[in-house]
Short mmCIF file of C-alpha atoms and ligand atoms in Angstrom, two decimals:
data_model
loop_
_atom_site.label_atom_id
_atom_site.label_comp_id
_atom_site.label_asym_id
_atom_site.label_seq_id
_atom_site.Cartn_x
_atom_site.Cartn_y
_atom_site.Cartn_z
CA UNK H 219 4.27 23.82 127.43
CA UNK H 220 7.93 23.14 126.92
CA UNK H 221 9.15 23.54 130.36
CA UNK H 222 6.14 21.29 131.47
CA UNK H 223 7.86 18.53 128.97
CA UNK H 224 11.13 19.27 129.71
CA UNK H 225 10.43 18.99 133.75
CA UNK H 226 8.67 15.69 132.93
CA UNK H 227 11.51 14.49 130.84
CA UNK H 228 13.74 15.10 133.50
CA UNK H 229 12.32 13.95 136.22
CA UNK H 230 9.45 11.71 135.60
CA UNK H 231 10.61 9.73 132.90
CA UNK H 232 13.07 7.11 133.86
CA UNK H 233 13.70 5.96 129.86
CA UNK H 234 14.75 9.67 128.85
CA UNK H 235 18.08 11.82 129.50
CA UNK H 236 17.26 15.40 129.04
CA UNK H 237 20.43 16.48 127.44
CA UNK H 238 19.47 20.06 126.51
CA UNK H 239 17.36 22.91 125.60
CA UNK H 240 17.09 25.34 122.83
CA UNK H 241 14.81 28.69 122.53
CA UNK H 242 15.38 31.56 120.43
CA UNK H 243 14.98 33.51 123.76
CA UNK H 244 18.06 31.86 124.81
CA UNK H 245 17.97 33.16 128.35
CA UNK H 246 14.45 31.31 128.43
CA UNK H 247 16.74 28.38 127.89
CA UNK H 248 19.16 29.05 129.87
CA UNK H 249 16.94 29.67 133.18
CA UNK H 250 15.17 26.49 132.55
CA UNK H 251 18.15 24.50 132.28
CA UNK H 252 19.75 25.58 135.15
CA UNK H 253 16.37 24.86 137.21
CA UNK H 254 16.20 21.04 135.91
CA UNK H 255 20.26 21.11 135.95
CA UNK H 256 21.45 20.46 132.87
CA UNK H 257 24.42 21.42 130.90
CA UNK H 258 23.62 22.28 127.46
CA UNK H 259 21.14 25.33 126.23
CA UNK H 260 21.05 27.17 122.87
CA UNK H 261 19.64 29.70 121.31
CA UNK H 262 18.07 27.85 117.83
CA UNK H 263 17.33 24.36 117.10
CA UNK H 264 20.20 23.63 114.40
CA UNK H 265 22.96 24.46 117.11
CA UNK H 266 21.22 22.07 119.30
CA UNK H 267 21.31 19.39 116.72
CA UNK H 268 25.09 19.50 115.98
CA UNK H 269 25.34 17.99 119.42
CA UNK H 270 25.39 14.57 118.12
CA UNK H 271 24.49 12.66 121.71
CA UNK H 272 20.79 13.58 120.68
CA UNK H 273 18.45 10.60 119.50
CA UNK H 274 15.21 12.62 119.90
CA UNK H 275 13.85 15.92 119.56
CA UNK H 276 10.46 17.47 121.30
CA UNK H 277 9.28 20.49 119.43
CA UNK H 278 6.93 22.82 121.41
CA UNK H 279 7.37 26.10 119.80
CA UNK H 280 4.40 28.25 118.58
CA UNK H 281 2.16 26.41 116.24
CA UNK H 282 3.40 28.13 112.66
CA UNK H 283 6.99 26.81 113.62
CA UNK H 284 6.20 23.48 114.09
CA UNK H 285 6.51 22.48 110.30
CA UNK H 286 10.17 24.08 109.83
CA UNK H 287 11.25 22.46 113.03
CA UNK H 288 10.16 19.19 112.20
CA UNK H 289 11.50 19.32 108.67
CA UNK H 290 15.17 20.37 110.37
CA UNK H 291 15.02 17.75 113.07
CA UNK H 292 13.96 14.99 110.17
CA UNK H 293 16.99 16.13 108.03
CA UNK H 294 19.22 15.81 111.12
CA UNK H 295 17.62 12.02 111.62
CA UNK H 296 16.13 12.29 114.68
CA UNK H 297 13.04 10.57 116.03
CA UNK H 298 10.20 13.87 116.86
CA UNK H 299 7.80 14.40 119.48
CA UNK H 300 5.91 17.63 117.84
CA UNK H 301 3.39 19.59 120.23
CA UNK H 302 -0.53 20.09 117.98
CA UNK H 303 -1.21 21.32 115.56
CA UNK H 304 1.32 19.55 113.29
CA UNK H 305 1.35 22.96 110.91
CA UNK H 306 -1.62 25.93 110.60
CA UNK H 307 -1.44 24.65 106.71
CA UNK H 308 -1.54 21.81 104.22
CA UNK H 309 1.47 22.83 102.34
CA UNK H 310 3.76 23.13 105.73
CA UNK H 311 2.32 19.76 106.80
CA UNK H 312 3.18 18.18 103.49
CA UNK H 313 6.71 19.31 103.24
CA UNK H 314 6.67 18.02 107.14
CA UNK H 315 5.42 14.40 106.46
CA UNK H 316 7.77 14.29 103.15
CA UNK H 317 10.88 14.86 105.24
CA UNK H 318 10.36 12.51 108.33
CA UNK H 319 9.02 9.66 105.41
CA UNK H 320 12.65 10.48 103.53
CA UNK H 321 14.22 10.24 106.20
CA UNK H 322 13.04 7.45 108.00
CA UNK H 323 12.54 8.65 111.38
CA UNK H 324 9.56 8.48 113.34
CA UNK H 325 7.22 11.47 114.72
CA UNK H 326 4.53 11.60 117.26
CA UNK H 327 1.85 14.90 117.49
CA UNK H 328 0.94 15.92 120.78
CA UNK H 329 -2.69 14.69 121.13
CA UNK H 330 -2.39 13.81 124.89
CA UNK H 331 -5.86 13.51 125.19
CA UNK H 332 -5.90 10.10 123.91
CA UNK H 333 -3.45 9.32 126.97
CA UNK H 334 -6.12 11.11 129.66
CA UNK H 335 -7.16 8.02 131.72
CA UNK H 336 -10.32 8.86 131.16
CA UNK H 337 -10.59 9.21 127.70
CA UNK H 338 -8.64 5.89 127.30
CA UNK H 339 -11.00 4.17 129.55
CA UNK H 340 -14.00 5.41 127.38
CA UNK H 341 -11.59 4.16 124.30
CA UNK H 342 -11.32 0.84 125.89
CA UNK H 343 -15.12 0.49 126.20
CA UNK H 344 -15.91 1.62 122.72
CA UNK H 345 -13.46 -1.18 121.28
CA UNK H 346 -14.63 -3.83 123.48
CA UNK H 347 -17.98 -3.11 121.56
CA UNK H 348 -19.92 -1.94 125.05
CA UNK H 349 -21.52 0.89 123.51
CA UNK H 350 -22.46 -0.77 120.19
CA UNK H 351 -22.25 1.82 117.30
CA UNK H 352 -21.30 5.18 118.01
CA UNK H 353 -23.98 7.12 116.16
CA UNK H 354 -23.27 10.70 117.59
CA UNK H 355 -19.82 12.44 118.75
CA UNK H 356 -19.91 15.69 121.14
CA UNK H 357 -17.37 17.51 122.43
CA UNK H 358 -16.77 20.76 124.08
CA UNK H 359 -12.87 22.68 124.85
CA UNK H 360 -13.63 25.56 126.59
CA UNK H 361 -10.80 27.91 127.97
CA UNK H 362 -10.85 29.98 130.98
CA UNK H 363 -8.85 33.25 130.80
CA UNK H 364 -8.75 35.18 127.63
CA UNK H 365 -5.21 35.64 125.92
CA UNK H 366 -3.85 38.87 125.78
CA UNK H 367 -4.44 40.80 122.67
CA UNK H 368 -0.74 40.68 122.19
CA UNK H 369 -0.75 36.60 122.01
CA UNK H 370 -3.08 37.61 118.77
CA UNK H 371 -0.93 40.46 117.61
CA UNK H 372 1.90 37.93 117.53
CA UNK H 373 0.46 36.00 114.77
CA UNK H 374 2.13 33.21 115.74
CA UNK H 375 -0.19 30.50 116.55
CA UNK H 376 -3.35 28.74 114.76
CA UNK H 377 -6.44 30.50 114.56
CA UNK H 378 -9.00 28.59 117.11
CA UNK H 379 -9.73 25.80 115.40
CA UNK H 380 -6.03 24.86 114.40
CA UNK H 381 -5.09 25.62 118.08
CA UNK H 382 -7.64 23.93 120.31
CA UNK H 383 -10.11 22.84 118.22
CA UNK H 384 -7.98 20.53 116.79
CA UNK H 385 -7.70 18.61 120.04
CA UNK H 386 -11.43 17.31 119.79
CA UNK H 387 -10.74 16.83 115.72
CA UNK H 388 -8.61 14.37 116.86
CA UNK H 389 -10.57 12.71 119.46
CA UNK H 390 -13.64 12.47 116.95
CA UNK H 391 -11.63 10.29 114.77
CA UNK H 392 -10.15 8.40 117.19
CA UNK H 393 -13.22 7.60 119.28
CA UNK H 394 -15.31 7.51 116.27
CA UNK H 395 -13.67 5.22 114.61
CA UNK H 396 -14.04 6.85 111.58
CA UNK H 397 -12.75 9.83 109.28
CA UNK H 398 -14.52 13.69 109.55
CA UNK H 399 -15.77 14.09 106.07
CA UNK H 400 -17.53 17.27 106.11
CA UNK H 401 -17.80 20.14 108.62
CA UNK H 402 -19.94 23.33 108.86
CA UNK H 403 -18.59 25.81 111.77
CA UNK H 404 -20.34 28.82 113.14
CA UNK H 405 -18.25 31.42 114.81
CA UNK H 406 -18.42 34.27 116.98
CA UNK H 407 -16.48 37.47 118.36
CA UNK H 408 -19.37 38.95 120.14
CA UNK H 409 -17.96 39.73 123.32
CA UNK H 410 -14.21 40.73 121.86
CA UNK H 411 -14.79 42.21 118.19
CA UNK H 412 -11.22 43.19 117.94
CA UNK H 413 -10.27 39.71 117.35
CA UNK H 414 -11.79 39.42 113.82
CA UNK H 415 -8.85 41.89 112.26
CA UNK H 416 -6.24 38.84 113.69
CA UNK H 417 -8.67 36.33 111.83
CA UNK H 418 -9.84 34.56 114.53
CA UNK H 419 -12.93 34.07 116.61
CA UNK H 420 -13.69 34.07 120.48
CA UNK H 421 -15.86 31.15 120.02
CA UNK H 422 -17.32 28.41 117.60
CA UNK H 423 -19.66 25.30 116.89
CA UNK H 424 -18.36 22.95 113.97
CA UNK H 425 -21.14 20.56 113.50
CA UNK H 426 -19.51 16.91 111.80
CA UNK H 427 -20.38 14.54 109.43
CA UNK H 428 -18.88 11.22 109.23
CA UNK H 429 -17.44 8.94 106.43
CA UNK H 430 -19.91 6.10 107.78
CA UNK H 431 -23.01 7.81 108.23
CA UNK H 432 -22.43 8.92 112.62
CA UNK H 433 -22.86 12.32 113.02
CA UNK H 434 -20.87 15.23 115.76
CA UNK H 435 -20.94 18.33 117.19
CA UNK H 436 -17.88 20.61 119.12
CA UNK H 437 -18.23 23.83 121.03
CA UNK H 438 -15.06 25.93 121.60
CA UNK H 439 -14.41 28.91 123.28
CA UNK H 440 -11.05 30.92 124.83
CA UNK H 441 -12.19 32.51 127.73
CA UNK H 442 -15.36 30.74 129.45
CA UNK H 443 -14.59 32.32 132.88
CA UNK H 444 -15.74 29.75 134.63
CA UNK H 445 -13.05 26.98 134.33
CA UNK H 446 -11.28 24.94 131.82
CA UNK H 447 -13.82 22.87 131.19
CA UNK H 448 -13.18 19.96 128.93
CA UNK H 449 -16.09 16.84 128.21
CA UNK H 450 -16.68 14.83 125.51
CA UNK H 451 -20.19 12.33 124.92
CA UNK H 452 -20.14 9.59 122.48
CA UNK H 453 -24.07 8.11 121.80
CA UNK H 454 -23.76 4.81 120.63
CA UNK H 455 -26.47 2.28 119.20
CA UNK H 456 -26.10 0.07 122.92
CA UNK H 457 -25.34 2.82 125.70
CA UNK H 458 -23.19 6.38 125.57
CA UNK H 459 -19.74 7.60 127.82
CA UNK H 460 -19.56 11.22 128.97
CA UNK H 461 -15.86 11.87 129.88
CA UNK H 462 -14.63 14.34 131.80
CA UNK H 463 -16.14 16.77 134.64
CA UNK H 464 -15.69 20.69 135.38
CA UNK H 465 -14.50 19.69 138.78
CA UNK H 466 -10.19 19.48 139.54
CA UNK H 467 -11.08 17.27 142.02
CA UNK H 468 -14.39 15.12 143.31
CA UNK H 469 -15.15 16.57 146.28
CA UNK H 470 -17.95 19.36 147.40
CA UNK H 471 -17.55 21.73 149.82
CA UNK H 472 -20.48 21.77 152.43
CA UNK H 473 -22.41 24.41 154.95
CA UNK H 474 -25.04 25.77 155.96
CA UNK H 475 -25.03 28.97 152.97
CA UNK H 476 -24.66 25.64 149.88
CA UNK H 477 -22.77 23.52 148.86
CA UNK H 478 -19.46 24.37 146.61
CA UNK H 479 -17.01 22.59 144.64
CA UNK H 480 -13.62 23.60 143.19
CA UNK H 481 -13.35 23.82 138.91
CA UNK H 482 -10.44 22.63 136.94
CA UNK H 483 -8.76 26.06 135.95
CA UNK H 484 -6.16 25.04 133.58
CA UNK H 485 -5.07 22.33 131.30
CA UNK H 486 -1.40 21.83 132.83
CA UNK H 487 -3.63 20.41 135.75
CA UNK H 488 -6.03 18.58 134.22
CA UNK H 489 -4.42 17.01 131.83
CA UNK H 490 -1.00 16.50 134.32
CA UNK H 491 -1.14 13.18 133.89
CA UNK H 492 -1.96 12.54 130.30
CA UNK H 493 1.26 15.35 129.80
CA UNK H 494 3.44 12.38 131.11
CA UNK H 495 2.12 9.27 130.02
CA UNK H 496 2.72 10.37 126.55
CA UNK H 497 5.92 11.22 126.87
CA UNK H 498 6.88 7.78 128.84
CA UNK H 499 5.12 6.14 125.67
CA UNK H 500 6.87 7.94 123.26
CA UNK H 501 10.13 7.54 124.96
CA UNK H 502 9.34 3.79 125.35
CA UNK H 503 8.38 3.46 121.78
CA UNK H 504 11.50 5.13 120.30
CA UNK H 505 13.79 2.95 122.59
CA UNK H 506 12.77 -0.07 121.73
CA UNK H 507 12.14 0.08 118.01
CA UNK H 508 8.67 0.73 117.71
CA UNK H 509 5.93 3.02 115.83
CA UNK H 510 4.56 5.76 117.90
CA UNK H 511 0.86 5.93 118.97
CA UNK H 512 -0.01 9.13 117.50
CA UNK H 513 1.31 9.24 114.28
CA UNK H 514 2.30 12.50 111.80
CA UNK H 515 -0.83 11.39 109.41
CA UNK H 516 -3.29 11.54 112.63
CA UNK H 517 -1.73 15.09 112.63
CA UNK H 518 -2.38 15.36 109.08
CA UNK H 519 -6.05 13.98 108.97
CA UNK H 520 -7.03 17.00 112.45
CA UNK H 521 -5.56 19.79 110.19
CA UNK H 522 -7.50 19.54 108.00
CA UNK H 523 -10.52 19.05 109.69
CA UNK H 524 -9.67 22.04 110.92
CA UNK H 525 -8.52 23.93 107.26
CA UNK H 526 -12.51 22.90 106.68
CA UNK H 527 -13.78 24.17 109.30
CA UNK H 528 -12.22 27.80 108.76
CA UNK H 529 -12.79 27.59 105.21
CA UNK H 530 -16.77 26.77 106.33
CA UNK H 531 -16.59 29.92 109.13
CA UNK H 532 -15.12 32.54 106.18
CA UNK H 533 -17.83 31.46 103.42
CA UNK H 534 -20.82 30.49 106.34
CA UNK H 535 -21.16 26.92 103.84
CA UNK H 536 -20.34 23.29 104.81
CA UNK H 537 -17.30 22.03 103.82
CA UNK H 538 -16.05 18.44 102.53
CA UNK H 539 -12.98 17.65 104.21
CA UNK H 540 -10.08 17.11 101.69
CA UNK H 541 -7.84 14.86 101.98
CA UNK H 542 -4.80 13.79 99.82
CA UNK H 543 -3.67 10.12 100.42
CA UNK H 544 0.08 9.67 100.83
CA UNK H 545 2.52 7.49 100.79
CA UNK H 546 3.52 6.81 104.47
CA UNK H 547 7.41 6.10 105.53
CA UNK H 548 7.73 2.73 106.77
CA UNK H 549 10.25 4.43 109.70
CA UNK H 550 11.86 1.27 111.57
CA UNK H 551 13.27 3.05 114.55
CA UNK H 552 17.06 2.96 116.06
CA UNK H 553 18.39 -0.03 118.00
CA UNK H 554 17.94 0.36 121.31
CA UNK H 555 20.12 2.31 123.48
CA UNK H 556 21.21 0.65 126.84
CA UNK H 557 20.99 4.01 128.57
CA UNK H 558 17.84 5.77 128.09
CA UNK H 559 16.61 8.31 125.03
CA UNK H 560 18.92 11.72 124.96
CA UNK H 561 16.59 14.17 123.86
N1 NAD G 290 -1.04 19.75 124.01
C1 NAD G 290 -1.51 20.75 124.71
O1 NAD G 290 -2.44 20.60 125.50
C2 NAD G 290 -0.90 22.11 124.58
C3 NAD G 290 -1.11 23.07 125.58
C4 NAD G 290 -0.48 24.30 125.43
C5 NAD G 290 0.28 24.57 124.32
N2 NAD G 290 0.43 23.63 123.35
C6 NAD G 290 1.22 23.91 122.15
O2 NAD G 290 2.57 24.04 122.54
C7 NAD G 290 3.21 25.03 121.74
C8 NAD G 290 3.85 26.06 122.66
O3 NAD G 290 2.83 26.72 123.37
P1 NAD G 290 3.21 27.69 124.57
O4 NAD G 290 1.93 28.14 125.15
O5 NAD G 290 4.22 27.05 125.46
O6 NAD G 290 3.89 28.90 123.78
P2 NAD G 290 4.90 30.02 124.34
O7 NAD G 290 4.81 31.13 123.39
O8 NAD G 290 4.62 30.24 125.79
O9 NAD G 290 6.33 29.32 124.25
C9 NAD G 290 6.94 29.07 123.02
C10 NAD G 290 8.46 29.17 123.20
O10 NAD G 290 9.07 28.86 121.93
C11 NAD G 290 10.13 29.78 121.71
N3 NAD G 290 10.34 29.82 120.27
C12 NAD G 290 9.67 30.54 119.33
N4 NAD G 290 10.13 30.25 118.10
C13 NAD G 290 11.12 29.34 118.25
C14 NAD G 290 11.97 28.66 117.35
N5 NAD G 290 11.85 28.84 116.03
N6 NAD G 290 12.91 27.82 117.84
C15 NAD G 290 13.02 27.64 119.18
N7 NAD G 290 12.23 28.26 120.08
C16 NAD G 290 11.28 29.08 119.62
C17 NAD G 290 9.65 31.07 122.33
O11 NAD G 290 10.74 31.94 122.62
C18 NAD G 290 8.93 30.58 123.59
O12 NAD G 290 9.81 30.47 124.70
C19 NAD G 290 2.12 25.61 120.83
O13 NAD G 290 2.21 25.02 119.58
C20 NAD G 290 0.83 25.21 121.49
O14 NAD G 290 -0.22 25.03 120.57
C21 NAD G 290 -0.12 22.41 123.48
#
């Protein structure tokens, strides 16, 4: 996911210099900077922030790193563009939020889905009132190829709801209007037992509640087979939107055996575009002075959706969602440069 940032930064993104990359696999580093050819690599984020040309810092790590990286870039006073899940728990997250609000930077979580043109047509509909009330959210994030038990042995990442799950936490609140405010998840490991001894699950269903009364439903799994197949429905009180299709492209393949189309098989492709739009937002946003879209407290409010949903899949009872108000730095954002965001 990195290199897929980095590459965009690069090339696609007039407002941004890429100035360099770090990874503790420093010849990971290394090989990608010489591909997008630039000059500076290391092998840990703190070297990489002595280099004081940097205004801006894009963390794409594994997910439990996310939380110590942001903390380090905060301290350092950069502006941070942090890949989902913000942490894989509360107290990370907290000690997260406390250090960008201290130090008045600014941070945007990597919920590109909101950036999808499709989802932010449906968006645009839903605030223009076209739909009336949304009454019912449903969503489903399926995967196509399983991970490698080794990804699991790793322990590195989010269990499934903290590391895709979380994507359609987010888009509940954001096309519902409306907080999550309690969750009951059913899980599964039927076709891969081994993955219960790593604590997570090949596939779930966390049915939603909502603060104002709508109600929701999202269906996960890591290795449909089929395709990545990503959709979402919102049922409103005047009409409903489905988003998204299992096809990469519209188009179907005709003869005289039936007709075929091609499936969306990963989400570097489908969500290509979304990948880059929120990085020319976020770059355009800390350039000239302004809040990002996705803020560290929408990362906040998706974690722990998703700390109640695996609390509800270990005990098999709904959960409330908890949340802890906070106080919210009022970040004001760095003059603007004349040339471009170093990141
Ligand atoms: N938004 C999305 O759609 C999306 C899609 C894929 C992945 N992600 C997220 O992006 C992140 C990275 O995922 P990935 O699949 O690229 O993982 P990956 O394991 O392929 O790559 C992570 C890289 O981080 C390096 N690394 C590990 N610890 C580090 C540290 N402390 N400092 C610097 N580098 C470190 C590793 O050496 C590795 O090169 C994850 O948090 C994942 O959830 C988001």
């Amino acid at each position: 996911m990195g290199k897929r940032h980095a590459e965009n930064l690069r090339r696609l993104v007039p407002e941004a210099h890429l100035v360099a990359i770090a990874d503790v696999a420093h010849q990971r580093a290394q090989q990608i900077a010489a591909e997008l050819e630039i000059e500076k690599s290391f092998s840990s984020l703190e070297e990489m922030l002595a280099c004081k040309e940097i205004d801006a810092v894009l963390i794409a790590t594994p997910d439990k790193f996310h939380a110590r990286a942001v903390e380090t870039a905060a301290r350092a006073g950069k502006d941070i563009f942090c890949e989902k899940p913000l942490a894989t728990n509360r107290a990370d997250a907290c000690n997260a939020l406390n250090a960008v609000a201290h130090a008045g930077v600014r941070l945007q979580v990597g919920f590109m889905r909101r950036y999808d043109p499709a989802y932010a047509a449906a968006m645009k509909r839903i605030e223009a009132g076209e739909i009336g009330d949304p009454v019912v959210f449903k969503s489903v994030g399926r995967d196509k190829d399983p991970s490698p038990l080794s990804a699991y042995q790793s322990n590195v990442n989010g269990m499934l709801f903290y590391t895709n799950t979380i994507h359609d936490f987010d888009l509940a609140r954001w096309l519902m209007r409306d907080e999550v405010s309690e969750v009951h998840a059913y899980s599964t490991v039927t076709i891969r037992p081994e993955l219960a001894q790593y604590r997570d699950i090949v596939a779930g269903v966390v049915n939603l509640k909502f603060a104002h009364g709508a109600i929701g439903n999202i269906d996960s799994h890591v290795q449909a087979i089929y395709a990545y197949d990503v959709r979402t429905e919102i049922v409103g009180s005047k009409g409903s939107i489905f988003v998204g299709s299992v096809e990469r492209t519209p188009v179907t393949f005709l003869t005289p055996a039936g007709g075929n189309t091609v499936l969306a098989d990963h989400f570097l492709g489908r969500f290509a575009d979304a990948y880059l739009i929120e990085l020319r937002d976020f770059v355009h946003n800390m350039l000239h002075g302004l809040p990002p879209r996705v803020t560290g407290e929408d990362g906040m409010r998706a974690l722990e959706i998703a700390i109640a949903a695996e609390e509800s899949h270990l005990s098999g009872n709904p959960r409330a969602v908890q949340h802890q108000e906070r106080e919210s730095g009022s970040a004001v954002g760095c003059a603007p440069a004349l040339d471009g965001l170093r990141i």
